PDB file of C-alpha atoms and ligand atoms in Angstrom:
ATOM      1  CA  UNK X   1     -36.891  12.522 -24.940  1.00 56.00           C
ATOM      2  CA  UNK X   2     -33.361  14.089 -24.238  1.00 56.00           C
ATOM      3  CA  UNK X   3     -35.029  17.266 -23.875  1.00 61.00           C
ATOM      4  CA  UNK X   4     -34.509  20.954 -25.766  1.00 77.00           C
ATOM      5  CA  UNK X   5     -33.384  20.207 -29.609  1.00 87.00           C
ATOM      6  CA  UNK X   6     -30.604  20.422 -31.993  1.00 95.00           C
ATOM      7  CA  UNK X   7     -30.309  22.217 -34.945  1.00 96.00           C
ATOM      8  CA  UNK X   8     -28.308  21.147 -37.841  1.00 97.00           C
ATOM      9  CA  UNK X   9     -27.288  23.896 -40.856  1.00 98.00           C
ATOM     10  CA  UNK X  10     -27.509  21.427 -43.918  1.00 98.00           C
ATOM     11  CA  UNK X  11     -26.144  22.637 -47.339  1.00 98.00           C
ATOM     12  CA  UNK X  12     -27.084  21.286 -50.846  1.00 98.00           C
ATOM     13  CA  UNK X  13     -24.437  21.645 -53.538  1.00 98.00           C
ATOM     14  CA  UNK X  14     -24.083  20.285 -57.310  1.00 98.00           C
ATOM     15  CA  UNK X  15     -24.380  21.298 -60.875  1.00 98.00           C
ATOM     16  CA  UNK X  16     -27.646  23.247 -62.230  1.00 97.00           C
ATOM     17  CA  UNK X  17     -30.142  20.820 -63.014  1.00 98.00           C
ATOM     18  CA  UNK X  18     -28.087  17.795 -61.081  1.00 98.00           C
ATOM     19  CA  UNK X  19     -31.671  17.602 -58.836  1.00 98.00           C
ATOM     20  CA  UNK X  20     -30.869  19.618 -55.837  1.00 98.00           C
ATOM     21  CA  UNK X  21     -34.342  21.092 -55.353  1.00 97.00           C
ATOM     22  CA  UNK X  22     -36.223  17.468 -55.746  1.00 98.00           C
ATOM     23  CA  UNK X  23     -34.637  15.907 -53.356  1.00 98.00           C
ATOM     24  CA  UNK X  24     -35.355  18.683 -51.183  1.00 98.00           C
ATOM     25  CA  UNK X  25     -38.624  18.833 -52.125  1.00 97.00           C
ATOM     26  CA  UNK X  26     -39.097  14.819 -51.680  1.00 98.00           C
ATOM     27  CA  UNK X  27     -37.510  14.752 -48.247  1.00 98.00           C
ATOM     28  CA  UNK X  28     -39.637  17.527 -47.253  1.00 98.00           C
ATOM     29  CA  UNK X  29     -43.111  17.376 -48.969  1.00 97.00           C
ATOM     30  CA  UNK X  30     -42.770  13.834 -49.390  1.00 97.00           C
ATOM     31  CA  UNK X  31     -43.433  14.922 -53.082  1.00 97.00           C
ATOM     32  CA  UNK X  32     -41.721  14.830 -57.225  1.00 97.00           C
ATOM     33  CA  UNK X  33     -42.876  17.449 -59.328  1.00 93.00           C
ATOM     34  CA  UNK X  34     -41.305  16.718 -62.368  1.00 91.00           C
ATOM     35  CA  UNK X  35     -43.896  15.194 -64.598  1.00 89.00           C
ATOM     36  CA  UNK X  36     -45.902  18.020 -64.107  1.00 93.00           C
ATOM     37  CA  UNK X  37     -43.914  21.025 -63.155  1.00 93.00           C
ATOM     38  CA  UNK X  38     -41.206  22.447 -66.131  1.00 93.00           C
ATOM     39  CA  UNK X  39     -37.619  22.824 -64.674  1.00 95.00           C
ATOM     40  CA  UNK X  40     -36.674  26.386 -63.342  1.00 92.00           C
ATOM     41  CA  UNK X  41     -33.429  27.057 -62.148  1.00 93.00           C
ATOM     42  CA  UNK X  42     -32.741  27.726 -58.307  1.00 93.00           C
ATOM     43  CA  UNK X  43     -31.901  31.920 -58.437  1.00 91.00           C
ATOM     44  CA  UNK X  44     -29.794  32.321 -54.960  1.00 89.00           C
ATOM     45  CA  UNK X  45     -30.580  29.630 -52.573  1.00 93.00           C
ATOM     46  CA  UNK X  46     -34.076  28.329 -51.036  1.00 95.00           C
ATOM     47  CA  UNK X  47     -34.861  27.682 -47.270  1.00 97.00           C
ATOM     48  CA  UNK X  48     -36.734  24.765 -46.084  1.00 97.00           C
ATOM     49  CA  UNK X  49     -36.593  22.732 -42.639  1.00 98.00           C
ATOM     50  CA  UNK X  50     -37.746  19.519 -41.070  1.00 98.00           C
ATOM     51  CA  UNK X  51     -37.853  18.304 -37.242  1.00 96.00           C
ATOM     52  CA  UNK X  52     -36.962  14.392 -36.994  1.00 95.00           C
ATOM     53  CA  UNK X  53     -36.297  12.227 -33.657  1.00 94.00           C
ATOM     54  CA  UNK X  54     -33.641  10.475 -33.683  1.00 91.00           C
ATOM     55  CA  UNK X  55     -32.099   8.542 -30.386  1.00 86.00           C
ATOM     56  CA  UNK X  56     -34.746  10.370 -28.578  1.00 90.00           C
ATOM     57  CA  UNK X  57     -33.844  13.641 -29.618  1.00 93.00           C
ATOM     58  CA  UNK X  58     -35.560  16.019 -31.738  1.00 95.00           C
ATOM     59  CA  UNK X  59     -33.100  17.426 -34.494  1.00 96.00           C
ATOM     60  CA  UNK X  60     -34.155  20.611 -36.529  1.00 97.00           C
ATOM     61  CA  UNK X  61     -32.266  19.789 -40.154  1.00 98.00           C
ATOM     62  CA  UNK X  62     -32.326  23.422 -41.757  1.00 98.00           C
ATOM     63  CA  UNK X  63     -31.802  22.526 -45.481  1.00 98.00           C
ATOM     64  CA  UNK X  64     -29.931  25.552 -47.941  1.00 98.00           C
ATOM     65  CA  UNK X  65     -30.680  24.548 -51.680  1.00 97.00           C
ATOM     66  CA  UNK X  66     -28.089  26.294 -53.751  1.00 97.00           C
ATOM     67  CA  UNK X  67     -28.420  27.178 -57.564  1.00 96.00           C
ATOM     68  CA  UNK X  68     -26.239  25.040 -59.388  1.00 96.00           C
ATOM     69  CA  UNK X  69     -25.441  27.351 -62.152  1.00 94.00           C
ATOM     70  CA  UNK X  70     -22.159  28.758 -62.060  1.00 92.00           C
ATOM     71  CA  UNK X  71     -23.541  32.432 -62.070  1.00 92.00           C
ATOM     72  CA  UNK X  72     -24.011  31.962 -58.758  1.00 90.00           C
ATOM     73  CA  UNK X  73     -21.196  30.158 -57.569  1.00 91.00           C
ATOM     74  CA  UNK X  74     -20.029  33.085 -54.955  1.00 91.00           C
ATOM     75  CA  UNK X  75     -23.379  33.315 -53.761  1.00 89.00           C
ATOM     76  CA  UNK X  76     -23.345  29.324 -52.552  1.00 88.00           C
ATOM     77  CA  UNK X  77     -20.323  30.349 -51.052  1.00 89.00           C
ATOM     78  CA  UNK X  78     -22.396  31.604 -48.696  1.00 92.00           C
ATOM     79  CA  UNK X  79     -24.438  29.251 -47.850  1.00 94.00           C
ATOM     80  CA  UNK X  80     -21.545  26.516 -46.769  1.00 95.00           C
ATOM     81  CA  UNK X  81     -20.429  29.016 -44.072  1.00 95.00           C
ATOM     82  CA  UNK X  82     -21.143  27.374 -40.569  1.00 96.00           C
ATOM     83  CA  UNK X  83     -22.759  24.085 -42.148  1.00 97.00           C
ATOM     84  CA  UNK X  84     -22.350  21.129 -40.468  1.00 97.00           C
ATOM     85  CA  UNK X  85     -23.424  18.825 -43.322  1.00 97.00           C
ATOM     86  CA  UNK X  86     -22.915  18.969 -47.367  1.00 98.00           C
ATOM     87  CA  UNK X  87     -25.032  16.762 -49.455  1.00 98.00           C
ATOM     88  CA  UNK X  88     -23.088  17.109 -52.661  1.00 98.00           C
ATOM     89  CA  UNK X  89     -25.313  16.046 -55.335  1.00 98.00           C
ATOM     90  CA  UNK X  90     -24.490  14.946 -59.120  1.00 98.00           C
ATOM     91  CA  UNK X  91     -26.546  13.309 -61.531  1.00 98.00           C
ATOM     92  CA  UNK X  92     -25.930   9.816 -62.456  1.00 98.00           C
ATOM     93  CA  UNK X  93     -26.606  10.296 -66.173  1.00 98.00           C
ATOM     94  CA  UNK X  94     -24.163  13.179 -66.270  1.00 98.00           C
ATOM     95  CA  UNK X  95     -20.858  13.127 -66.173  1.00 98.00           C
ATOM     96  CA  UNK X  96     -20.152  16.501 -65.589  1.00 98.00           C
ATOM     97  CA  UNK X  97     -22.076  17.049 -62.565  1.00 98.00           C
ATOM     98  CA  UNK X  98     -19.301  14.570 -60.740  1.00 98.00           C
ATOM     99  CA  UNK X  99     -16.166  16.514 -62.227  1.00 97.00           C
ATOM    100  CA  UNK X 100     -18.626  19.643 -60.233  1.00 97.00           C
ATOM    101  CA  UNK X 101     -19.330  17.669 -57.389  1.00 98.00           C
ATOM    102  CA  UNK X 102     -15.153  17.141 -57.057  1.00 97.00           C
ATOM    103  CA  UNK X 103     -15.180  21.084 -57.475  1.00 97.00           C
ATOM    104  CA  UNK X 104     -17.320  22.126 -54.253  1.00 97.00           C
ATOM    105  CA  UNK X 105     -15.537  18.721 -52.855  1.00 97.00           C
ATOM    106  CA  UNK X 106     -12.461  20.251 -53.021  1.00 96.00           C
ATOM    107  CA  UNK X 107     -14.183  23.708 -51.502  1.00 95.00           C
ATOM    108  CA  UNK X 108     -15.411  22.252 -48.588  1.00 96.00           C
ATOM    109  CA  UNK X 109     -11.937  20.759 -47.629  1.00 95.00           C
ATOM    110  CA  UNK X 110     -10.396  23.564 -48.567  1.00 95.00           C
ATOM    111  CA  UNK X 111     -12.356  26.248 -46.513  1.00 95.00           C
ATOM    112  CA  UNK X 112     -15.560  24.583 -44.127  1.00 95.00           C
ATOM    113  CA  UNK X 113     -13.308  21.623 -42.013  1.00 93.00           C
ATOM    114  CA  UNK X 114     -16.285  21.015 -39.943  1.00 94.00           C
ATOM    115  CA  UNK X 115     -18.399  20.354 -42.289  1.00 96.00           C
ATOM    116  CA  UNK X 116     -18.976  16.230 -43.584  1.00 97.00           C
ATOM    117  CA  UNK X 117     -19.385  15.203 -46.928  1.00 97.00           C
ATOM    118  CA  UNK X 118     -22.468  13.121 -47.904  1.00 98.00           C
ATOM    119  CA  UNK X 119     -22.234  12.434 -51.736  1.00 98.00           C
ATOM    120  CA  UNK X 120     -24.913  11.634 -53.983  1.00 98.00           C
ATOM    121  CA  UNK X 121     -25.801  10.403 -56.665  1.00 98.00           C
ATOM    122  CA  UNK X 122     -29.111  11.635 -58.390  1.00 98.00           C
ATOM    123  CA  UNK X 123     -32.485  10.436 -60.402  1.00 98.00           C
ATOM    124  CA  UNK X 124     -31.705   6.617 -60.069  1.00 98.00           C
ATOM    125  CA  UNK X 125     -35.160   5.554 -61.684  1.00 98.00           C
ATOM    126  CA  UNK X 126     -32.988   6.620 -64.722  1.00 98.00           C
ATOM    127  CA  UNK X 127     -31.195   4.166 -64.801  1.00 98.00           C
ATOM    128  CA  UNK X 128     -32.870   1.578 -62.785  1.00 98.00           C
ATOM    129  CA  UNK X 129     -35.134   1.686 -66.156  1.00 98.00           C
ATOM    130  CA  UNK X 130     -32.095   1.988 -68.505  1.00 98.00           C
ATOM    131  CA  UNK X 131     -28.785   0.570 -67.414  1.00 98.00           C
ATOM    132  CA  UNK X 132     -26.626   2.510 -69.903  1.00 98.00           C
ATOM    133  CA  UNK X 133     -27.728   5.912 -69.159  1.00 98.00           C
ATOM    134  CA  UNK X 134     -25.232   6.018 -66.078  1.00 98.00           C
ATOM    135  CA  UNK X 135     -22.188   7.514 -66.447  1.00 98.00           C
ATOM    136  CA  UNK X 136     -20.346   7.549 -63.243  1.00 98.00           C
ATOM    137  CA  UNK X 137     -19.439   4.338 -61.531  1.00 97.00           C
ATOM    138  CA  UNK X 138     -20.614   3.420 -57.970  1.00 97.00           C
ATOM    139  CA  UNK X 139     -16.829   2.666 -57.872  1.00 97.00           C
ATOM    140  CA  UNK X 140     -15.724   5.880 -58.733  1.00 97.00           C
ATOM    141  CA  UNK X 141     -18.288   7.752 -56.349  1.00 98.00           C
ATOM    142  CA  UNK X 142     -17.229   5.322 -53.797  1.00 97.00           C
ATOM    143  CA  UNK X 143     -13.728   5.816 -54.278  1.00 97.00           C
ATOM    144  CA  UNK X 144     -14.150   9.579 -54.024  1.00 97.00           C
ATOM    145  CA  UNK X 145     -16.569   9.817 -50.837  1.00 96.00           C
ATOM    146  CA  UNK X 146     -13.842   7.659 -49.264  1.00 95.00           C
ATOM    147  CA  UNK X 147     -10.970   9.912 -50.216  1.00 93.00           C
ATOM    148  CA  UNK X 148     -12.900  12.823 -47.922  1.00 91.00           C
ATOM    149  CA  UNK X 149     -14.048  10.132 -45.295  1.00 91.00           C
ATOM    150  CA  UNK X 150     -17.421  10.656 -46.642  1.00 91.00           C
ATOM    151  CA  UNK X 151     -19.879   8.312 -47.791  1.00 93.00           C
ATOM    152  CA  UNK X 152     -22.010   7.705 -51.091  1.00 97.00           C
ATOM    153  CA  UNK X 153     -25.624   7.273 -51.783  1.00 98.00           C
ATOM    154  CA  UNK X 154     -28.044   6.682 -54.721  1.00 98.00           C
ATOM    155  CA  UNK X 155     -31.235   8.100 -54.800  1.00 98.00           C
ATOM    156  CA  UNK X 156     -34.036   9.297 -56.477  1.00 98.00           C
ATOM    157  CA  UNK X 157     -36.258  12.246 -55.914  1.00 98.00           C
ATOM    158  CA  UNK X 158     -38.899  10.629 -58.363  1.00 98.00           C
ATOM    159  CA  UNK X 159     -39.112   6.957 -56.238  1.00 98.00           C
ATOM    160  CA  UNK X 160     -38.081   8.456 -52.924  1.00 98.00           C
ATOM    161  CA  UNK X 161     -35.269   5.597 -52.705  1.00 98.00           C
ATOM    162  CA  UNK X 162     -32.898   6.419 -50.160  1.00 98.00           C
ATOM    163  CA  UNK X 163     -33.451  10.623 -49.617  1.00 98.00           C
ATOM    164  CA  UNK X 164     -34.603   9.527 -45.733  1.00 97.00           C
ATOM    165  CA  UNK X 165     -31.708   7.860 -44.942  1.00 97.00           C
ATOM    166  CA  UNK X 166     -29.435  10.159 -46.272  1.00 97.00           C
ATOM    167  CA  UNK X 167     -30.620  13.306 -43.981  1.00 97.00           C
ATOM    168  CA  UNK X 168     -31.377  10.601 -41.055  1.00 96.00           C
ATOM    169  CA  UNK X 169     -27.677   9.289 -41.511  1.00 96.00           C
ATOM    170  CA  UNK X 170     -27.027  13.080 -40.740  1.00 97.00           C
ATOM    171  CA  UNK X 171     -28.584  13.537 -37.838  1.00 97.00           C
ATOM    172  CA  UNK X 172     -27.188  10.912 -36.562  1.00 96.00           C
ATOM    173  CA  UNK X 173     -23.680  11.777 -37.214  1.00 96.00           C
ATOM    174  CA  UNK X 174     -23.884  14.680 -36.120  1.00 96.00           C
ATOM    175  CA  UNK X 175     -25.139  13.729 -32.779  1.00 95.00           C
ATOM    176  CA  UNK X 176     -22.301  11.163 -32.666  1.00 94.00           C
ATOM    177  CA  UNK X 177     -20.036  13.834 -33.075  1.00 92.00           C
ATOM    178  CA  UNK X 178     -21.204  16.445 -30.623  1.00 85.00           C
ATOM    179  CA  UNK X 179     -21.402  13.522 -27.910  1.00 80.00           C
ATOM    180  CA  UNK X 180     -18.155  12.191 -28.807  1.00 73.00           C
ATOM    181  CA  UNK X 181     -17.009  16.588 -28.684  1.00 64.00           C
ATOM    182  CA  UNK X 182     -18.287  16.701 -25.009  1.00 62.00           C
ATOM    183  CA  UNK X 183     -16.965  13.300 -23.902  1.00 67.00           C
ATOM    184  CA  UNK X 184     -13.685  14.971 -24.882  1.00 63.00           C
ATOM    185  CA  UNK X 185     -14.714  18.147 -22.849  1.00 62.00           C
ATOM    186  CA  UNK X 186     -15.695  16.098 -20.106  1.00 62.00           C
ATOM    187  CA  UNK X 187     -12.134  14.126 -19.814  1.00 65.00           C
ATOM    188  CA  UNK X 188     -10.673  17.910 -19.977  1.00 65.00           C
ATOM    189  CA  UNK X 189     -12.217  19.502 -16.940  1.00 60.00           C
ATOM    190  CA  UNK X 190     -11.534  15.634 -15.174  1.00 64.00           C
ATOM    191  CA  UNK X 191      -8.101  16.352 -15.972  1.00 65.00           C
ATOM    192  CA  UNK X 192      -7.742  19.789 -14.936  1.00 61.00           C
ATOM    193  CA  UNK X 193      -9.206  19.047 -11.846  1.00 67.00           C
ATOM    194  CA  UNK X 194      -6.785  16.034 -11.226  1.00 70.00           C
ATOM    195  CA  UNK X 195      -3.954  18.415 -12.230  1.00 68.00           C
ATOM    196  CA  UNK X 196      -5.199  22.579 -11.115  1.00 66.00           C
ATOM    197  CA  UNK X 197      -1.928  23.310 -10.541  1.00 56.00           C
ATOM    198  CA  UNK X 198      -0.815  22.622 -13.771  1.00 56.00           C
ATOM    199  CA  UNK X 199      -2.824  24.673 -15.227  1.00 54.00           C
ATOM    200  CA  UNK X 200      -1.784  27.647 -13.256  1.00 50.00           C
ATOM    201  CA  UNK X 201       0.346  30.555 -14.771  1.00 49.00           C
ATOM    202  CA  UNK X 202       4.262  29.312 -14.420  1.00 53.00           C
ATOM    203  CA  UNK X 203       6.207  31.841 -11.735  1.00 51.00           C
ATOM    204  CA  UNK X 204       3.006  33.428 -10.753  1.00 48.00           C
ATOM    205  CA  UNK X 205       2.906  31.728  -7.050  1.00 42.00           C
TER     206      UNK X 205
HETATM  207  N1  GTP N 301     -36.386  11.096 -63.302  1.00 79.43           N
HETATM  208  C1  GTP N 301     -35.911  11.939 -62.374  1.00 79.43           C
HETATM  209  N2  GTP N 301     -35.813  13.258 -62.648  1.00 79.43           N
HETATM  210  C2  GTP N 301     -35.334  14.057 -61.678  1.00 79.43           C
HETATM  211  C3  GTP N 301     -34.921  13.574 -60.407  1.00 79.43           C
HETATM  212  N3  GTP N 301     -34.480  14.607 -59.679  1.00 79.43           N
HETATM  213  C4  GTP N 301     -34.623  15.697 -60.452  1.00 79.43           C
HETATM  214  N4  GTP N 301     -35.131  15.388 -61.655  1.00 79.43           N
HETATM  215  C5  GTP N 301     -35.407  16.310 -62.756  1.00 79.43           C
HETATM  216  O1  GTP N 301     -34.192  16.985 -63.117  1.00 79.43           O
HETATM  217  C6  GTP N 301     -34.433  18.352 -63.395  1.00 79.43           C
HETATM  218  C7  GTP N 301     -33.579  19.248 -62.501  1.00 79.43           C
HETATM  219  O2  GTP N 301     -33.979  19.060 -61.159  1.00 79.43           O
HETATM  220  P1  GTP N 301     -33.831  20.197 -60.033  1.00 79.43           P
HETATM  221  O3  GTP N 301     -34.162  19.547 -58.752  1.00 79.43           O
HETATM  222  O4  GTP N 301     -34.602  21.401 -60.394  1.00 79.43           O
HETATM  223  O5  GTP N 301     -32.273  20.510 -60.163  1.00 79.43           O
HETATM  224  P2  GTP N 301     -31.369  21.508 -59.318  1.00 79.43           P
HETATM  225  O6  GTP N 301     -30.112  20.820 -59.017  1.00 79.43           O
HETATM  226  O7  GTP N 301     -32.120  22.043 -58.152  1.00 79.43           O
HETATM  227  O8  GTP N 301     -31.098  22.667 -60.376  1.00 79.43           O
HETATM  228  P3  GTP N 301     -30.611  24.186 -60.080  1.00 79.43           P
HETATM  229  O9  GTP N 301     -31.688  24.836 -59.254  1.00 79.43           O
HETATM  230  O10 GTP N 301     -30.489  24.814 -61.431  1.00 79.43           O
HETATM  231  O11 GTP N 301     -29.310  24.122 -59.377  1.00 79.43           O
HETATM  232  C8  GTP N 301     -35.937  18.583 -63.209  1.00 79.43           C
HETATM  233  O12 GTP N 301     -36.571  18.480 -64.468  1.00 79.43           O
HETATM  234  C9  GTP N 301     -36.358  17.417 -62.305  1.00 79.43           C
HETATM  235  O13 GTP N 301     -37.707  17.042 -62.495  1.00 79.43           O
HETATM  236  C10 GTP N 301     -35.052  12.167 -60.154  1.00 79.43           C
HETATM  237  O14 GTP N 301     -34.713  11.630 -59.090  1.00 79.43           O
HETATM  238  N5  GTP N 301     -35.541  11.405 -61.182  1.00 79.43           N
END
């Protein structure tokens, strides 16, 4: 082990009902509550966290469920702020969720840089059992994950298929990116110590 631990801010974002809180709920409890629990809308945002090791390295993913529903649309505002990771969700069997997943798409890019996409695609078992429920492409998602250098799952909260890999592909990222930020650092201070001089203030010698 690398030692100490990382903590990733991970936010959840989609249409109300789009299955933002199942897949949270799978990835954390390992559980689906939908054939026995009604539907009840996310009010605000929800806060739940997991520890996983990944390249030796224990990674704290601190998950931010936002409610889907409009009403609170300056609310998950909030929650983006300082996230390192968007899971944007939309439900395959509903084509509006993807014209909202573009919206907070276009939010992210617009105001939270640092933060990577991860689309995806909800409730699969849908239409795994009924082919002509779906109603967004794998092309389409594809194509749009691409356009933001993102990438595109499938998954369902009911099955369990794919919700691991998406928050391990996270972690991993995201330690790819900090070691790739301190390489960078690294070749910096290697430089300025090559160069001090340079670095000094022009005239001031
Ligand atoms: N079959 C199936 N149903 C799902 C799946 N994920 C969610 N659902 C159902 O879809 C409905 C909405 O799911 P939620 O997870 O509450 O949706 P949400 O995006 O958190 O909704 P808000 O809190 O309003 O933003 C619930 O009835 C879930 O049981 C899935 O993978 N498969």
């Amino acid at each position: 082990m690398s030692g100490g631990k990382v903590d990733i801010k991970v936010v959840l974002l989609g249409k109300a009902y789009a299955g933002k809180t199942s897949l949270v709920e799978r990835y954390i409890h390992n559980r689906f509550l939908g054939e026995t629990v009604p539907y009840q809308n996310t009010i605000g945002a929800a806060f739940g966290a997991k520890t996983v090791t990944v390249n030796n390295q224990n990674v704290v993913i601190g998950i931010w469920d936002t409610a889907g529903s409009e009403r609170y649309e300056a609310m998950s505002r909030i929650y983006y702020r300082g996230a390192k990771a968007a899971i944007v969700c939309y439900d395959l069997t509903d084509k509006s969720s993807f014209d909202r997943a573009r919206f907070w798409i276009g939010e992210l890019q617009k105001y939270e840089q640092g933060c990577q996409i991860y689309l995806c695609g909800t409730k699969f078992d849908i239409i795994e059992d009924n082919p002509d429920l779906r109603t967004v492409s794998e092309r389409d998602a594809h194509a749009l994950a691409l356009d933001v250098r993102g990438e595109n799952y499938e998954t369902s909260s009911k099955t369990g298929k794919d919700i691991d890999k998406i928050f391990t592909k996270i972690a991993v990222d995201y330690l790819a990116s900090k070691t790739a930020h301190k390489n960078e650092v690294d070749a910096d201070i290697v430089e300025l110590r090559k160069h001090p001089k340079k670095h000094l203030c022009q005239g001031c010698s």
